[in-house]
Amino acid sequence: MTSKLTAVGALIGAAALIVSTSLPAAAFYKPERPAASNQTSSVSAQSFAAEEAVTLVEPSSLGRDRYSVTLPPPPRPTAKAAGHFAPTGGFLYTNDPNGSIQWPFPRYVPIASGFGPRLAPCGSCSSYHDGVDFLPGGGVAIGAIAPGVVSAVVADRGGYGTHVVVDHIVNGQHFQSTYAHMIAGSPTVKVGQTVTVAQTLGLVGNTGASTGAHLHLGISIGGAFIDPFAWLKANAN
């Protein structure tokens, strides 16, 4: 009896050994199902939002999880027209309210455009500026830069707009000063009138070929315009 049980046990052990060596180890393994996800395993072309247009190269041509971005070139800087914008900072001066020659305003005001060549700030504006543009604000009183006699009061729709011209003789030298772009109807003087230094001639306006309220001051000697800023810096006292 014992020998029979021993034989049966040997047969069962042999059968178990055959099964364990003939089947793969993964045959009895049941993998866990992956958790649900909104992400996909696709490696399609990657993209992202940019402030400017971009060119994307497909990842397939660069390898997995890589991309290339080509940004457009930055815009070219454009020349800012010399005109009625921010002052350049190079036109600094002080005014002596007791001087026989003075600046057209009792206190410093910014100068937006100097004398000489420039990019015309408007279609009817000149590319060679024959004066200096002061920015005190619209409606501010304009003073004569020196004693003299009014030689012109003009209401013009183009060019200088409403403007006043004064003839001066200072230290034996004759010159003219022009005050342009006044408010229409604001001149307080008439032709032939004698004026004193700093006397109000009119109000700052935007008439004529102008891009904003300002005073265009011109100074001419012998019929030729000169740099008013340089002349006033040398002569105002």
CSV table of C-alpha atoms in Angstrom, one decimal:
chain,number,residue,atom,x,y,z
A,1,MET,CA,0.0,0.0,0.0
A,2,THR,CA,2.8,2.4,0.9
A,3,SER,CA,4.6,1.6,-2.3
A,4,LYS,CA,1.5,2.4,-4.3
A,5,LEU,CA,1.1,5.8,-2.7
A,6,THR,CA,4.7,6.6,-3.3
A,7,ALA,CA,4.3,5.8,-7.0
A,8,VAL,CA,1.2,7.9,-7.4
A,9,GLY,CA,2.9,10.9,-5.6
A,10,ALA,CA,5.9,10.5,-8.0
A,11,LEU,CA,3.6,10.6,-11.0
A,12,ILE,CA,1.8,13.8,-9.8
A,13,GLY,CA,5.2,15.6,-9.1
A,14,ALA,CA,6.4,14.7,-12.5
A,15,ALA,CA,3.3,16.1,-14.1
A,16,ALA,CA,3.6,19.4,-12.2
A,17,LEU,CA,7.2,19.7,-13.2
A,18,ILE,CA,6.3,19.3,-16.9
A,19,VAL,CA,3.6,21.9,-16.7
A,20,SER,CA,5.8,24.5,-15.0
A,21,THR,CA,8.6,24.1,-17.5
A,22,SER,CA,6.4,24.1,-20.6
A,23,LEU,CA,4.3,27.3,-20.0
A,24,PRO,CA,5.7,30.9,-20.0
A,25,ALA,CA,5.9,32.7,-16.7
A,26,ALA,CA,3.5,35.3,-18.0
A,27,ALA,CA,0.8,32.8,-18.7
A,28,PHE,CA,-0.6,33.1,-15.2
A,29,TYR,CA,0.0,37.0,-14.9
A,30,LYS,CA,-3.0,39.3,-15.5
A,31,PRO,CA,-1.7,42.9,-16.1
A,32,GLU,CA,-3.5,45.8,-14.5
A,33,ARG,CA,-5.5,48.0,-16.8
A,34,PRO,CA,-4.0,51.6,-17.1
A,35,ALA,CA,-6.0,54.4,-15.5
A,36,ALA,CA,-8.1,56.5,-17.9
A,37,SER,CA,-6.4,59.6,-19.1
A,38,ASN,CA,-7.2,62.5,-21.4
A,39,GLN,CA,-3.7,62.5,-22.8
A,40,THR,CA,-2.9,60.6,-26.0
A,41,SER,CA,0.3,58.7,-26.8
A,42,SER,CA,0.4,60.1,-30.3
A,43,VAL,CA,3.5,62.0,-31.2
A,44,SER,CA,1.8,64.2,-33.7
A,45,ALA,CA,3.3,67.6,-34.6
A,46,GLN,CA,3.6,69.9,-31.6
A,47,SER,CA,2.5,73.5,-31.7
A,48,PHE,CA,2.1,76.5,-29.5
A,49,ALA,CA,0.7,80.0,-29.6
A,50,ALA,CA,3.1,82.9,-30.2
A,51,GLU,CA,2.6,86.6,-30.5
A,52,GLU,CA,3.8,86.6,-34.1
A,53,ALA,CA,3.5,84.1,-36.9
A,54,VAL,CA,5.8,81.0,-36.5
A,55,THR,CA,7.0,78.2,-38.7
A,56,LEU,CA,6.9,74.8,-37.2
A,57,VAL,CA,8.9,71.8,-38.4
A,58,GLU,CA,7.2,68.4,-38.0
A,59,PRO,CA,8.6,66.3,-35.2
A,60,SER,CA,9.0,63.3,-37.6
A,61,SER,CA,11.8,65.2,-39.3
A,62,LEU,CA,13.6,66.0,-36.1
A,63,GLY,CA,13.0,63.0,-33.9
A,64,ARG,CA,10.7,62.3,-31.0
A,65,ASP,CA,9.5,65.2,-28.9
A,66,ARG,CA,11.5,67.9,-30.7
A,67,TYR,CA,10.5,71.0,-32.7
A,68,SER,CA,11.9,74.0,-34.4
A,69,VAL,CA,10.5,77.5,-34.4
A,70,THR,CA,11.3,80.3,-36.9
A,71,LEU,CA,10.2,83.7,-35.8
A,72,PRO,CA,9.7,86.5,-38.3
A,73,PRO,CA,12.4,89.3,-38.4
A,74,PRO,CA,11.7,92.3,-36.1
A,75,PRO,CA,10.1,95.3,-37.9
A,76,ARG,CA,12.5,97.8,-39.3
A,77,PRO,CA,12.7,101.0,-37.2
A,78,THR,CA,11.2,103.9,-39.0
A,79,ALA,CA,12.5,107.4,-38.9
A,80,LYS,CA,10.4,109.6,-36.6
A,81,ALA,CA,9.5,112.8,-38.3
A,82,ALA,CA,11.0,115.9,-36.9
A,83,GLY,CA,7.9,117.8,-35.7
A,84,HIS,CA,5.7,118.0,-32.7
A,85,PHE,CA,6.6,115.1,-30.6
A,86,ALA,CA,8.8,114.6,-27.5
A,87,PRO,CA,11.6,117.2,-27.1
A,88,THR,CA,15.1,115.9,-27.9
A,89,GLY,CA,16.6,117.2,-24.7
A,90,GLY,CA,19.3,119.1,-26.5
A,91,PHE,CA,17.4,122.4,-26.6
A,92,LEU,CA,17.9,123.7,-23.1
A,93,TYR,CA,17.9,127.4,-22.2
A,94,THR,CA,16.8,129.9,-19.6
A,95,ASN,CA,15.1,133.2,-20.1
A,96,ASP,CA,15.9,136.5,-18.4
A,97,PRO,CA,12.6,138.4,-18.0
A,98,ASN,CA,14.5,141.7,-17.7
A,99,GLY,CA,16.6,141.2,-20.8
A,100,SER,CA,16.4,143.5,-23.9
A,101,ILE,CA,16.3,140.3,-26.0
A,102,GLN,CA,14.2,137.4,-24.7
A,103,TRP,CA,12.9,134.0,-25.6
A,104,PRO,CA,9.2,134.1,-26.8
A,105,PHE,CA,8.0,132.6,-23.5
A,106,PRO,CA,8.9,133.9,-20.0
A,107,ARG,CA,9.9,130.4,-18.8
A,108,TYR,CA,11.5,127.4,-20.5
A,109,VAL,CA,9.2,125.3,-22.8
A,110,PRO,CA,10.3,122.2,-24.8
A,111,ILE,CA,11.5,122.5,-28.3
A,112,ALA,CA,10.3,119.7,-30.6
A,113,SER,CA,12.1,120.5,-33.9
A,114,GLY,CA,15.3,122.4,-34.6
A,115,PHE,CA,16.6,124.3,-37.6
A,116,GLY,CA,17.7,122.6,-40.8
A,117,PRO,CA,17.1,119.4,-42.8
A,118,ARG,CA,14.4,117.0,-41.4
A,119,LEU,CA,11.9,114.4,-42.4
A,120,ALA,CA,8.8,116.4,-43.2
A,121,PRO,CA,6.2,115.7,-40.5
A,122,CYS,CA,3.2,116.2,-42.9
A,123,GLY,CA,2.4,116.2,-46.6
A,124,SER,CA,2.5,120.0,-46.9
A,125,CYS,CA,5.3,120.5,-44.4
A,126,SER,CA,8.9,121.4,-45.5
A,127,SER,CA,11.8,119.0,-45.4
A,128,TYR,CA,14.1,121.9,-44.5
A,129,HIS,CA,13.0,123.6,-41.3
A,130,ASP,CA,13.6,127.3,-41.4
A,131,GLY,CA,12.8,127.9,-37.7
A,132,VAL,CA,12.4,126.3,-34.3
A,133,ASP,CA,9.2,124.8,-32.9
A,134,PHE,CA,8.2,125.5,-29.3
A,135,LEU,CA,5.7,123.5,-27.4
A,136,PRO,CA,4.1,125.6,-24.6
A,137,GLY,CA,0.6,124.3,-25.3
A,138,GLY,CA,-2.2,125.7,-27.3
A,139,GLY,CA,-3.6,129.2,-26.4
A,140,VAL,CA,-0.4,130.3,-24.6
A,141,ALA,CA,0.6,134.0,-25.2
A,142,ILE,CA,3.6,134.6,-27.6
A,143,GLY,CA,6.0,137.4,-26.7
A,144,ALA,CA,8.1,139.5,-29.1
A,145,ILE,CA,11.8,138.5,-28.8
A,146,ALA,CA,13.0,142.1,-29.1
A,147,PRO,CA,11.6,145.7,-29.5
A,148,GLY,CA,10.5,146.4,-33.1
A,149,VAL,CA,7.9,147.3,-35.6
A,150,VAL,CA,5.2,144.9,-36.9
A,151,SER,CA,5.7,144.5,-40.7
A,152,ALA,CA,3.1,141.8,-41.4
A,153,VAL,CA,0.0,140.2,-39.9
A,154,VAL,CA,-1.2,137.4,-42.1
A,155,ALA,CA,-4.2,135.0,-42.0
A,156,ASP,CA,-3.0,132.2,-44.2
A,157,ARG,CA,-4.6,128.7,-44.6
A,158,GLY,CA,-1.4,127.1,-45.6
A,159,GLY,CA,2.3,127.4,-44.8
A,160,TYR,CA,2.8,129.5,-41.7
A,161,GLY,CA,-1.0,129.8,-41.1
A,162,THR,CA,-1.9,132.9,-39.1
A,163,HIS,CA,1.4,134.6,-38.4
A,164,VAL,CA,3.1,137.9,-37.4
A,165,VAL,CA,6.4,139.4,-38.6
A,166,VAL,CA,8.3,142.0,-36.7
A,167,ASP,CA,11.3,144.1,-37.9
A,168,HIS,CA,14.1,144.8,-35.4
A,169,ILE,CA,17.3,146.8,-35.3
A,170,VAL,CA,19.5,145.6,-32.5
A,171,ASN,CA,23.1,146.9,-32.1
A,172,GLY,CA,22.9,148.4,-35.6
A,173,GLN,CA,21.8,145.0,-37.1
A,174,HIS,CA,18.5,144.7,-38.9
A,175,PHE,CA,16.6,141.3,-38.7
A,176,GLN,CA,13.1,140.0,-38.8
A,177,SER,CA,11.3,137.6,-36.5
A,178,THR,CA,8.3,135.5,-37.6
A,179,TYR,CA,5.8,133.9,-35.3
A,180,ALA,CA,3.7,131.3,-37.1
A,181,HIS,CA,0.7,128.9,-36.6
A,182,MET,CA,-1.2,131.3,-34.3
A,183,ILE,CA,-4.8,130.7,-33.4
A,184,ALA,CA,-6.8,132.4,-36.2
A,185,GLY,CA,-7.9,135.8,-35.1
A,186,SER,CA,-5.6,135.9,-32.1
A,187,PRO,CA,-3.0,138.5,-33.2
A,188,THR,CA,-3.1,141.5,-30.9
A,189,VAL,CA,-1.0,143.8,-33.1
A,190,LYS,CA,-1.4,145.5,-36.5
A,191,VAL,CA,1.0,146.5,-39.2
A,192,GLY,CA,3.1,149.5,-38.4
A,193,GLN,CA,2.7,149.1,-34.6
A,194,THR,CA,5.7,149.5,-32.4
A,195,VAL,CA,6.1,146.6,-29.9
A,196,THR,CA,8.3,146.1,-26.9
A,197,VAL,CA,10.2,143.0,-25.9
A,198,ALA,CA,8.0,140.3,-24.5
A,199,GLN,CA,4.8,142.1,-25.6
A,200,THR,CA,2.1,139.6,-26.6
A,201,LEU,CA,1.7,139.2,-30.3
A,202,GLY,CA,-0.9,136.4,-30.4
A,203,LEU,CA,-1.7,132.9,-29.1
A,204,VAL,CA,-0.1,129.5,-29.9
A,205,GLY,CA,-2.3,127.6,-32.4
A,206,ASN,CA,-2.3,125.0,-35.1
A,207,THR,CA,-3.1,126.9,-38.3
A,208,GLY,CA,-1.4,126.3,-41.6
A,209,ALA,CA,0.9,123.4,-42.3
A,210,SER,CA,1.0,122.1,-38.8
A,211,THR,CA,0.7,118.7,-37.0
A,212,GLY,CA,-0.2,120.2,-33.6
A,213,ALA,CA,-0.4,123.4,-31.5
A,214,HIS,CA,3.1,125.0,-31.4
A,215,LEU,CA,5.0,128.2,-32.1
A,216,HIS,CA,7.2,128.2,-35.2
A,217,LEU,CA,9.7,130.9,-34.6
A,218,GLY,CA,11.8,132.1,-37.5
A,219,ILE,CA,14.7,134.7,-37.6
A,220,SER,CA,16.0,136.1,-40.9
A,221,ILE,CA,18.9,138.4,-41.6
A,222,GLY,CA,19.2,140.0,-45.1
A,223,GLY,CA,16.4,137.8,-46.4
A,224,ALA,CA,18.1,134.5,-45.3
A,225,PHE,CA,16.8,132.4,-42.4
A,226,ILE,CA,19.3,131.5,-39.6
A,227,ASP,CA,19.1,129.2,-36.7
A,228,PRO,CA,16.8,130.9,-34.1
A,229,PHE,CA,18.0,128.7,-31.2
A,230,ALA,CA,21.7,129.5,-31.8
A,231,TRP,CA,20.9,133.2,-32.3
A,232,LEU,CA,18.9,133.5,-29.1
A,233,LYS,CA,21.5,131.5,-27.1
A,234,ALA,CA,24.1,134.0,-28.2
A,235,ASN,CA,22.0,137.2,-27.9
A,236,ALA,CA,19.2,136.8,-25.3
A,237,ASN,CA,20.2,138.5,-22.0
